[in-house]
Coordinates of C-alpha atoms (C1' of nucleotides) in Angstrom, one line a residue:
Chain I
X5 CA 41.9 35.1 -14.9
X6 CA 45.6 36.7 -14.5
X7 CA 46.8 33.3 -14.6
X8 CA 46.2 32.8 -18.3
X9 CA 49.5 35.4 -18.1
X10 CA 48.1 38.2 -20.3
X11 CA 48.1 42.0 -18.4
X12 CA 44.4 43.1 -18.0
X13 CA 42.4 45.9 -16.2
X14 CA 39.7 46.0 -13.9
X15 CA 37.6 47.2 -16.9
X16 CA 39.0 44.1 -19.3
X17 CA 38.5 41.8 -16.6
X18 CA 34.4 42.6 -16.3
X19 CA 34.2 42.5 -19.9
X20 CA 35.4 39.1 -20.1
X21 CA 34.2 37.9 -17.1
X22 CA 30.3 39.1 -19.0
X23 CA 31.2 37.2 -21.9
X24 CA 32.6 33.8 -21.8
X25 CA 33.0 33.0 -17.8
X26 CA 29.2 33.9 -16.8
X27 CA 27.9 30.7 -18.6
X28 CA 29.5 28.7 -15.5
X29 CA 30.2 30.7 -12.9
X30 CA 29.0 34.2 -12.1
X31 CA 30.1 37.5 -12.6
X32 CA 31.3 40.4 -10.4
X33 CA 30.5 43.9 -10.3
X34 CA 32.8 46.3 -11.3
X35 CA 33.5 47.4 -8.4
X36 CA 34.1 44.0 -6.4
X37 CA 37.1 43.8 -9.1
X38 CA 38.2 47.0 -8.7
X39 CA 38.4 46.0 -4.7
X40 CA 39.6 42.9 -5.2
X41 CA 42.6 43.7 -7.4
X42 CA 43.8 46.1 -4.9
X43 CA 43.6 43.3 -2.1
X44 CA 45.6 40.9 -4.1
X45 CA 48.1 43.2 -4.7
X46 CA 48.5 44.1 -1.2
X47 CA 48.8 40.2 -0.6
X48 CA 51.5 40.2 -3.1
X49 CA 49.9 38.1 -6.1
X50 CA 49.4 41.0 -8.5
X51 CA 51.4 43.2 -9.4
X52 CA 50.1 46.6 -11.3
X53 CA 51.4 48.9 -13.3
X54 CA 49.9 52.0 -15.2
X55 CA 50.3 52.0 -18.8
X56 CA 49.7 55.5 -20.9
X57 CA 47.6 54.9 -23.8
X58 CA 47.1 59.2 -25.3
X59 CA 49.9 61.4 -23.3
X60 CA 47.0 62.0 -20.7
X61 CA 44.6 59.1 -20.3
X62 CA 46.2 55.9 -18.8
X63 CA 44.9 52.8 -17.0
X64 CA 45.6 50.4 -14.5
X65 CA 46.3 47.1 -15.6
X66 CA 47.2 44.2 -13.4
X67 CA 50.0 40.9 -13.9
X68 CA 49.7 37.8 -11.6
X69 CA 53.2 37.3 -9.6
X70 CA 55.2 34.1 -9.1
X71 CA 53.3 33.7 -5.6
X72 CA 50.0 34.1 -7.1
X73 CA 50.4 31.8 -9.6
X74 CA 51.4 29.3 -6.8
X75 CA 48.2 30.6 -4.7
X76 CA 45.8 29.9 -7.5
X77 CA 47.7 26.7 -9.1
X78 CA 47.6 25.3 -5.4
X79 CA 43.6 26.5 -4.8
X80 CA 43.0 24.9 -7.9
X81 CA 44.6 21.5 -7.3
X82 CA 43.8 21.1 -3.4
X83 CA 40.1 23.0 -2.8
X84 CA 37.4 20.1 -1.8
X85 CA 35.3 19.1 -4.7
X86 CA 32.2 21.2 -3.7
X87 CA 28.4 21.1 -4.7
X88 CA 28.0 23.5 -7.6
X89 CA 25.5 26.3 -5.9
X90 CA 22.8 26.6 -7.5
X91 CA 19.3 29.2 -6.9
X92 CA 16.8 27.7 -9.2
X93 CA 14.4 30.8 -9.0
X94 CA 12.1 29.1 -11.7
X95 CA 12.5 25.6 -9.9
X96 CA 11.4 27.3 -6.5
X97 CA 8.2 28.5 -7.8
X98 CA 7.4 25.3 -9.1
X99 CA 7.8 23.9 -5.4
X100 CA 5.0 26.8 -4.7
X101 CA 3.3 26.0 -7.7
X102 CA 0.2 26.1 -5.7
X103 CA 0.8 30.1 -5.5
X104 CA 0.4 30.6 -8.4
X105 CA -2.2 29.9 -11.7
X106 CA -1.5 27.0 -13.8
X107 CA -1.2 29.0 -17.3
X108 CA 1.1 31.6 -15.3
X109 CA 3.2 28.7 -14.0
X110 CA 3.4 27.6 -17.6
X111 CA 4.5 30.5 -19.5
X112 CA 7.3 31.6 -16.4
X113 CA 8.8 27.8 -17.3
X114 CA 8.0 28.7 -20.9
X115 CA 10.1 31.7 -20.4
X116 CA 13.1 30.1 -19.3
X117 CA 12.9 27.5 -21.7
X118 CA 13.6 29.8 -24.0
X119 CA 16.4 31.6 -22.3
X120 CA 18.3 28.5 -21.6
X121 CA 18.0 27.8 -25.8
X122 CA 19.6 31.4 -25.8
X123 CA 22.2 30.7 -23.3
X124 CA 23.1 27.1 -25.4
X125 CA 23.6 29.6 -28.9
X126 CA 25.8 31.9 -26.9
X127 CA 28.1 29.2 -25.1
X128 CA 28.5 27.4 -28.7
X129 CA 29.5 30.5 -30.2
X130 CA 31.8 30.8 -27.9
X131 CA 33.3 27.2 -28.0
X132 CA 33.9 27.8 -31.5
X133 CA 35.9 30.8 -31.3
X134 CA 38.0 28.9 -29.0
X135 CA 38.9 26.0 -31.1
X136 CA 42.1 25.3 -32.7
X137 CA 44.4 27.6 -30.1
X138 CA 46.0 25.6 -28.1
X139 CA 46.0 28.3 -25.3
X140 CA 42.3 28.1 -25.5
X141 CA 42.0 24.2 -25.3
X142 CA 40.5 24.0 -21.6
X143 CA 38.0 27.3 -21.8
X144 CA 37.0 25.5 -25.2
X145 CA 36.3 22.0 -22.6
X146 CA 34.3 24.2 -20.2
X147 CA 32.3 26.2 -23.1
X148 CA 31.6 23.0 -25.0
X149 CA 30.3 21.9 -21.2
X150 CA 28.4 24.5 -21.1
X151 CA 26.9 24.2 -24.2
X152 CA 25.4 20.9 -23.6
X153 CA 24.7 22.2 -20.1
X154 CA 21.9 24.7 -21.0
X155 CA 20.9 22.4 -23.8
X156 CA 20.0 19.8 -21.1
X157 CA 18.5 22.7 -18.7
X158 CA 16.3 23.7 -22.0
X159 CA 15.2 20.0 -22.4
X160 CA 14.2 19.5 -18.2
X161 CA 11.8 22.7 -19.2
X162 CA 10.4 21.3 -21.8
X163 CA 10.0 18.1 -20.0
X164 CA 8.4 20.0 -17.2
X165 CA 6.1 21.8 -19.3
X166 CA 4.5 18.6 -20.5
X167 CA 4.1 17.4 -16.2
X168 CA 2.7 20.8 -15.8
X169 CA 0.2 19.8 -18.2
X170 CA -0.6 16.6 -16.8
X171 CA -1.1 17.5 -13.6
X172 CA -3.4 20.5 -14.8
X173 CA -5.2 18.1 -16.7
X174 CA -5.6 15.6 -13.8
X175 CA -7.3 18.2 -11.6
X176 CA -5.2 18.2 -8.5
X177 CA -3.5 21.2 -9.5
X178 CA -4.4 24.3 -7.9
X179 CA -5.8 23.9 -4.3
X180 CA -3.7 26.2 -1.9
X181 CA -2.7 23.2 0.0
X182 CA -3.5 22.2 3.1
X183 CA -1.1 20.7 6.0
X184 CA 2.3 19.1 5.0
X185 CA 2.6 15.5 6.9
X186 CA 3.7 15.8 10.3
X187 CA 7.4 14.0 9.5
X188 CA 9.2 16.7 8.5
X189 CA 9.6 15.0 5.0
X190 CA 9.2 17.5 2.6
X191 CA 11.5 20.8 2.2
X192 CA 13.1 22.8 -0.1
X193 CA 15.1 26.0 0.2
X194 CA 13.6 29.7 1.2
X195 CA 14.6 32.4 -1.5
X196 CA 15.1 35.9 -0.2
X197 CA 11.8 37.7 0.2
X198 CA 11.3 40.6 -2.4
X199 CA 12.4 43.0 0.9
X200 CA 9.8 45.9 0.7
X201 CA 11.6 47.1 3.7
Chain W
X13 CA 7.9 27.8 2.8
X14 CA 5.2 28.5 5.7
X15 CA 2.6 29.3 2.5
X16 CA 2.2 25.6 2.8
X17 CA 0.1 26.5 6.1
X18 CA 1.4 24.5 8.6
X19 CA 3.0 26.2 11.4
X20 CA 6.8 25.7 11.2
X21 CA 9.3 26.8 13.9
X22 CA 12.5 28.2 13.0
X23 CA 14.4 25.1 13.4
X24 CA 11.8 23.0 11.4
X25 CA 12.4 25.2 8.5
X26 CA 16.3 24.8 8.7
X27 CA 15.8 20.8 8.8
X28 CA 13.4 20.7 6.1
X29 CA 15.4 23.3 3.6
X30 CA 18.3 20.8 4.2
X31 CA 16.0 17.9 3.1
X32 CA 14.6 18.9 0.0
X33 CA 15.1 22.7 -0.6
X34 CA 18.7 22.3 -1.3
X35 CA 18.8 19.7 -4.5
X36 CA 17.5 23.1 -6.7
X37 CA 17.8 25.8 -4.2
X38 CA 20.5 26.6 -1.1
X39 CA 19.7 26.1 2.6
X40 CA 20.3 29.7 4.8
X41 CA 21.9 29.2 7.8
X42 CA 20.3 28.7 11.3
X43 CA 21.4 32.3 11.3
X44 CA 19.4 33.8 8.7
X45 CA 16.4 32.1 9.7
X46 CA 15.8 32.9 12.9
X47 CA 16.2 36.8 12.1
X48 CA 14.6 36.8 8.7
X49 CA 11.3 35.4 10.6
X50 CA 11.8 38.5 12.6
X51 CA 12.0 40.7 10.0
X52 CA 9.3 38.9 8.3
X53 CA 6.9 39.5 11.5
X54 CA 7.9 43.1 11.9
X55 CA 6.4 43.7 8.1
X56 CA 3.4 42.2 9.3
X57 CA 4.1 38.7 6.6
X58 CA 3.9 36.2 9.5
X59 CA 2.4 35.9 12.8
X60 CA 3.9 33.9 16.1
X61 CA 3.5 32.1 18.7
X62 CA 5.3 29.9 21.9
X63 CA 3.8 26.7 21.7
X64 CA 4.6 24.4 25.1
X65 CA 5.8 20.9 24.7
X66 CA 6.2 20.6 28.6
X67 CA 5.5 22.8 31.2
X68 CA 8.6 24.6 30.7
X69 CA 10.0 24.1 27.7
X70 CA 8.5 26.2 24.7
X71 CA 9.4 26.6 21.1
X72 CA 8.5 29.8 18.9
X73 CA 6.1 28.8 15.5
X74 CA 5.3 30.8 12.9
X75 CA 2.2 31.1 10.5
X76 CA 1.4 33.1 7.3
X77 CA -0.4 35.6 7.5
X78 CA -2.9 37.0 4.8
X79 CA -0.3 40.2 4.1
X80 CA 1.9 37.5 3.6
X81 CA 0.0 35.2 1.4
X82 CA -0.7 38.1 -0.7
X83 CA 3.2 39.2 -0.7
X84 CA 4.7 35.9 -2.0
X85 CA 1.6 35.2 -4.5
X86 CA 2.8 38.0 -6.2
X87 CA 6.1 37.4 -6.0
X88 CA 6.0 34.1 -7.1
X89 CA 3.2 35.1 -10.4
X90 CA 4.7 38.4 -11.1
X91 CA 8.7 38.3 -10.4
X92 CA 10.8 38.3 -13.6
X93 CA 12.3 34.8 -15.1
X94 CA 16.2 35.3 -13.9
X95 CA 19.0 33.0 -15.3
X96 CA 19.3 30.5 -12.4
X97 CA 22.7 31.4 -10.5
X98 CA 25.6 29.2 -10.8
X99 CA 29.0 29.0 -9.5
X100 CA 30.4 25.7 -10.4
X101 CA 33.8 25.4 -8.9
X102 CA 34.3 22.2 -10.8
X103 CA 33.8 23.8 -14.3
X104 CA 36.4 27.0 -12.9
X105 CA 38.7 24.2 -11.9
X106 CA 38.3 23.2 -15.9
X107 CA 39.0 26.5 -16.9
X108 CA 41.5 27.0 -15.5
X109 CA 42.8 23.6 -16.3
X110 CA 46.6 24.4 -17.4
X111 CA 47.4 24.9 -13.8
X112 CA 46.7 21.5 -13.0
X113 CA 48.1 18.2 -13.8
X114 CA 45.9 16.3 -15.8
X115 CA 45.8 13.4 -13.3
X116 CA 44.1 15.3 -10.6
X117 CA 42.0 17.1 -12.9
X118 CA 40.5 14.3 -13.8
X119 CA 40.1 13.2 -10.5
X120 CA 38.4 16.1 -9.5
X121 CA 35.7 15.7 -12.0
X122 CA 35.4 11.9 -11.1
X123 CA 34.3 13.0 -7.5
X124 CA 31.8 15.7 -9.0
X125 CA 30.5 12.4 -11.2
X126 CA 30.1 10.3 -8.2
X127 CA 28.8 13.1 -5.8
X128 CA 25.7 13.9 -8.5
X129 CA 24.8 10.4 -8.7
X130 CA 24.3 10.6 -4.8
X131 CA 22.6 13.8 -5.3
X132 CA 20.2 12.1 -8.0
X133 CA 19.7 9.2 -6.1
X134 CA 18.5 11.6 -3.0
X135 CA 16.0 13.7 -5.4
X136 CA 14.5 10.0 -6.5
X137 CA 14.0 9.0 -2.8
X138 CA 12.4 12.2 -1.8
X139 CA 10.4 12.2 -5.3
X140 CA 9.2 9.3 -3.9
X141 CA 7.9 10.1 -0.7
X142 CA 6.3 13.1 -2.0
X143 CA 4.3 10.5 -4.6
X144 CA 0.5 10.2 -4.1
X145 CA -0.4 13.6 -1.4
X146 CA -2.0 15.8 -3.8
X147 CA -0.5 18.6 -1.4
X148 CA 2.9 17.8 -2.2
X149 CA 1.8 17.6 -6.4
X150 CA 4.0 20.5 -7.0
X151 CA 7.3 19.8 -5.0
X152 CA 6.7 16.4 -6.4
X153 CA 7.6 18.4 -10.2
X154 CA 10.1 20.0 -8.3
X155 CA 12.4 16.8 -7.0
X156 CA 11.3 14.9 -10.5
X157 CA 13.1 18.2 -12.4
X158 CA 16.3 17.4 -9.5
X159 CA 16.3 14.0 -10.5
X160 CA 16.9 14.9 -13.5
X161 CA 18.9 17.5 -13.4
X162 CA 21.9 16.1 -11.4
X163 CA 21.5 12.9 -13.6
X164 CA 22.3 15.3 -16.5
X165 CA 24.9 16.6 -14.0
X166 CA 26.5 13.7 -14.2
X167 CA 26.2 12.3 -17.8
X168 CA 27.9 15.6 -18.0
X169 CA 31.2 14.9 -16.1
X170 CA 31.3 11.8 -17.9
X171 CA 31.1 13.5 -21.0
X172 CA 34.2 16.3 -19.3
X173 CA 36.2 13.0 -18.4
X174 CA 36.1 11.5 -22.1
X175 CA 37.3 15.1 -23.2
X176 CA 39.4 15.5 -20.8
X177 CA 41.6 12.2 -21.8
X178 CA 41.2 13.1 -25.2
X179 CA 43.1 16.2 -25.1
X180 CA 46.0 14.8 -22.9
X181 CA 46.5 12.1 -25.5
X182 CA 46.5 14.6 -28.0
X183 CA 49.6 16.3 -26.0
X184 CA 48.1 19.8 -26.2
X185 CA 47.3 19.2 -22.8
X186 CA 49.1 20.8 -19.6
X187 CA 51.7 24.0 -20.6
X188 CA 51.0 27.5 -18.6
X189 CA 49.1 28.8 -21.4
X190 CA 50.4 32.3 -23.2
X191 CA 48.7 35.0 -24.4
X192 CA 45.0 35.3 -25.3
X193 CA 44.4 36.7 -28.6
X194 CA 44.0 40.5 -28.1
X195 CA 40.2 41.1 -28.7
X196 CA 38.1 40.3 -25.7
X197 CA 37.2 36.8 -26.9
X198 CA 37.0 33.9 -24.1
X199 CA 36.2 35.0 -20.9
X200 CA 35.1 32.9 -17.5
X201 CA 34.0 34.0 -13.9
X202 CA 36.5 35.2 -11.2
X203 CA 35.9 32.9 -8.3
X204 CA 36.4 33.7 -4.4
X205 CA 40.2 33.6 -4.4
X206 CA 41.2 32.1 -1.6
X207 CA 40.9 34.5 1.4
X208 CA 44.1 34.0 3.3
X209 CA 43.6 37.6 4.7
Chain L
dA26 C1' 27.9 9.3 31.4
dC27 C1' 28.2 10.9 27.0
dT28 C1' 26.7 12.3 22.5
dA29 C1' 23.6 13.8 19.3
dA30 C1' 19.7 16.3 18.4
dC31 C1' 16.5 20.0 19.8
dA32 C1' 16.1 24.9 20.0
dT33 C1' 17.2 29.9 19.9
dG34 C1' 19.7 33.6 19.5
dT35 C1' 23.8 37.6 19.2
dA36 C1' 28.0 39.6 17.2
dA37 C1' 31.4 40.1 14.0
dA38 C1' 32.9 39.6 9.7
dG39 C1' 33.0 38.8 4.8
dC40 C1' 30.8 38.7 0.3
dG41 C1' 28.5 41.2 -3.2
dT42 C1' 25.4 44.7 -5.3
dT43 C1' 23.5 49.3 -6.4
dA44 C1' 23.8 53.9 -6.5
dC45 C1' 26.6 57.6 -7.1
dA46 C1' 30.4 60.4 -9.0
dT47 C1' 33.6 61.7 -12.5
dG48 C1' 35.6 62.5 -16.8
dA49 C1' 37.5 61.2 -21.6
dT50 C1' 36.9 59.1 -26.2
dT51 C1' 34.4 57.1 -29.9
dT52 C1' 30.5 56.5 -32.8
dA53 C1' 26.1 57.8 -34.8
Chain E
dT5 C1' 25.8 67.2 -30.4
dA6 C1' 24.2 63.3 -28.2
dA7 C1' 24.8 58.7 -26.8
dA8 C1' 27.6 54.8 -25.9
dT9 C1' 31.8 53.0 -24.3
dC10 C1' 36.0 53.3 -21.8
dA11 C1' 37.7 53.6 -17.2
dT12 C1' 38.0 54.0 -12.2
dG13 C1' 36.5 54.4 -7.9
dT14 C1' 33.7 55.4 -3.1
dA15 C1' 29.7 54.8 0.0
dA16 C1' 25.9 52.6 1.6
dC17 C1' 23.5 48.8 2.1
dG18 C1' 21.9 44.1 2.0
dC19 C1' 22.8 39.2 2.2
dT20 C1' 24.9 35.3 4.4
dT21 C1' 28.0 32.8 7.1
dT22 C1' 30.9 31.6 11.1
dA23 C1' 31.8 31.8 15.7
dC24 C1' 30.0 32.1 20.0
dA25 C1' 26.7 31.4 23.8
dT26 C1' 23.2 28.8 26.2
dG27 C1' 20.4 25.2 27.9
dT28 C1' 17.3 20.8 27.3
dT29 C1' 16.0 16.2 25.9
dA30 C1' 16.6 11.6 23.9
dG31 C1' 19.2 7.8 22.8
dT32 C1' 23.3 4.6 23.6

DNA sequence: ACTAACATGTAAAGCGTTACATGATTTA
DNA sequence: TAAATCATGTAACGCTTTACATGTTAGT
């Protein structure tokens, strides 16, 4: 985020990070940045400097150097092209569907419907106050991505919601199922177990 | 995953995550597996036992137990509807786009095209196979949402790639970018900077 | 004979969050 | 005057991976 050259704090860093970045990637605690700045400027690719804003209160805020531009320019341009990760929390319990009741099922995928509609609003919002500065033209790209993104995610709900539906009214729904095939054909991914530890 | 009742051994789990799990959901490591069953035994969730293939060789399998029927049935009807995570390193890479030459960047997205038309083509196999078995109805919704999904995936970097040779014909393409305007307007997600520790 | 797959695990390390702690400034 | 926001950080903990270690069995 230093690389787009402005000087920004930990604190500036979050609050960006929460609005425009989080629609494609995630975002880190506080303190993770607050960490991480201070290992990147013992590695020599920030640099930071303390700037007084009253004659008491001052903060920290952080510049990329000429070696961490070339760290991040050359991460960017050389990393593998990687699968996006992905934890589809509503997905998985449609896999266990059969945990669950059928009008339950419907109104969690209901629910997230919903939020991805929210999630569309927000990332066009934001496209738009990115157009027309040039500075802005890629974050506009990824927004505008984004935008049609969570509009497609909205429409696979709504789509699910009618299969939901169908296979409700079909009557094979609900059974707590009985043996898997002995192949090991069918699997999807274990989410962490609400630890009641 | 062993709320489908079969008896599943540590190993079967990892293979069948990798199979189908992973097109909505990650696959833990071998790792995490074999000492979450652990943990999961200890809290009285699963039950296990040494099965004998030959007379010396045995293998550990696990079952559900009714504790842990209960625990995951109300996880799964009671848990609240989180955003999905994502951390889509191509969308970063987009981002961040003015550190790299439009050539490659378009590259990169070409490869995140072609790899989600694999990744479609996978869910539609396994969509397949899970066709017809009333037990597998629900994970049947579940790869039929993938297929989709990573079809949308890809339409999507389509979509990024016409952009993307849009703006370099308009010339506002590649310069280090300058300063962002000064209220906290377009933000993005800090990715794992390279650890070069 | 070799390689891949089967099968299970430990140890170390890194990634990332939550809870806690502190204190100033701004807004209602 | 109370609450929200600005601002920074530490400590503890949990999640997750990689590397290591070991040995068997099945296929080429």
């Amino acid at each position: 985020m230093l690389s787009f050259e402005q000087e920004l704090s930990g604190y500036d860093i979050k609050k960006w990070a929460d609005w425009s970045l989080k629609l494609f990637y995630w975002s880190p605690s506080f303190s993770q940045i607050y960490s991480e700045l201070k290992r990147l400027e013992k590695h020599g690719y920030v640099t930071s400097r303390t700037v007084m804003q009253d004659d008491v209160r001052g903060k920290r805020v952080y510049a990329i150097t000429d070696t961490g531009r070339e760290a991040v320019r050359n991460w960017s341009r050389t990393a593998p092209v990687e699968a996006p990760v992905l934890k589809h929390g509503v997905l998985l319990r449609v896999w266990l569907g059969h945990l669950t009741e059928p009008e339950r099922l419907h109104e969690i995928v209901a629910e997230h419907r919903d939020n991805s509609e929210r999630r569309r609003a927000e990332a066009a919002v934001d496209a738009d106050a990115a157009h027309g500065e040039t500075a802005w033209a890629y974050p506009e790209l990824a927004l505008k991505w984004a935008e049609r993104y969570h509009a497609a995610e909205r429409d696979l709900a709504e789509q699910m919601l009618r299969d939901l539906d169908e296979l409700a009214a079909s009557g094979r729904a609900t059974e707590p199922v009985p043996l898997p095939p002995d192949s090991p054909s069918l699997a999807p991914r274990l989410p962490g177990v609400p630890s009641t530890e």
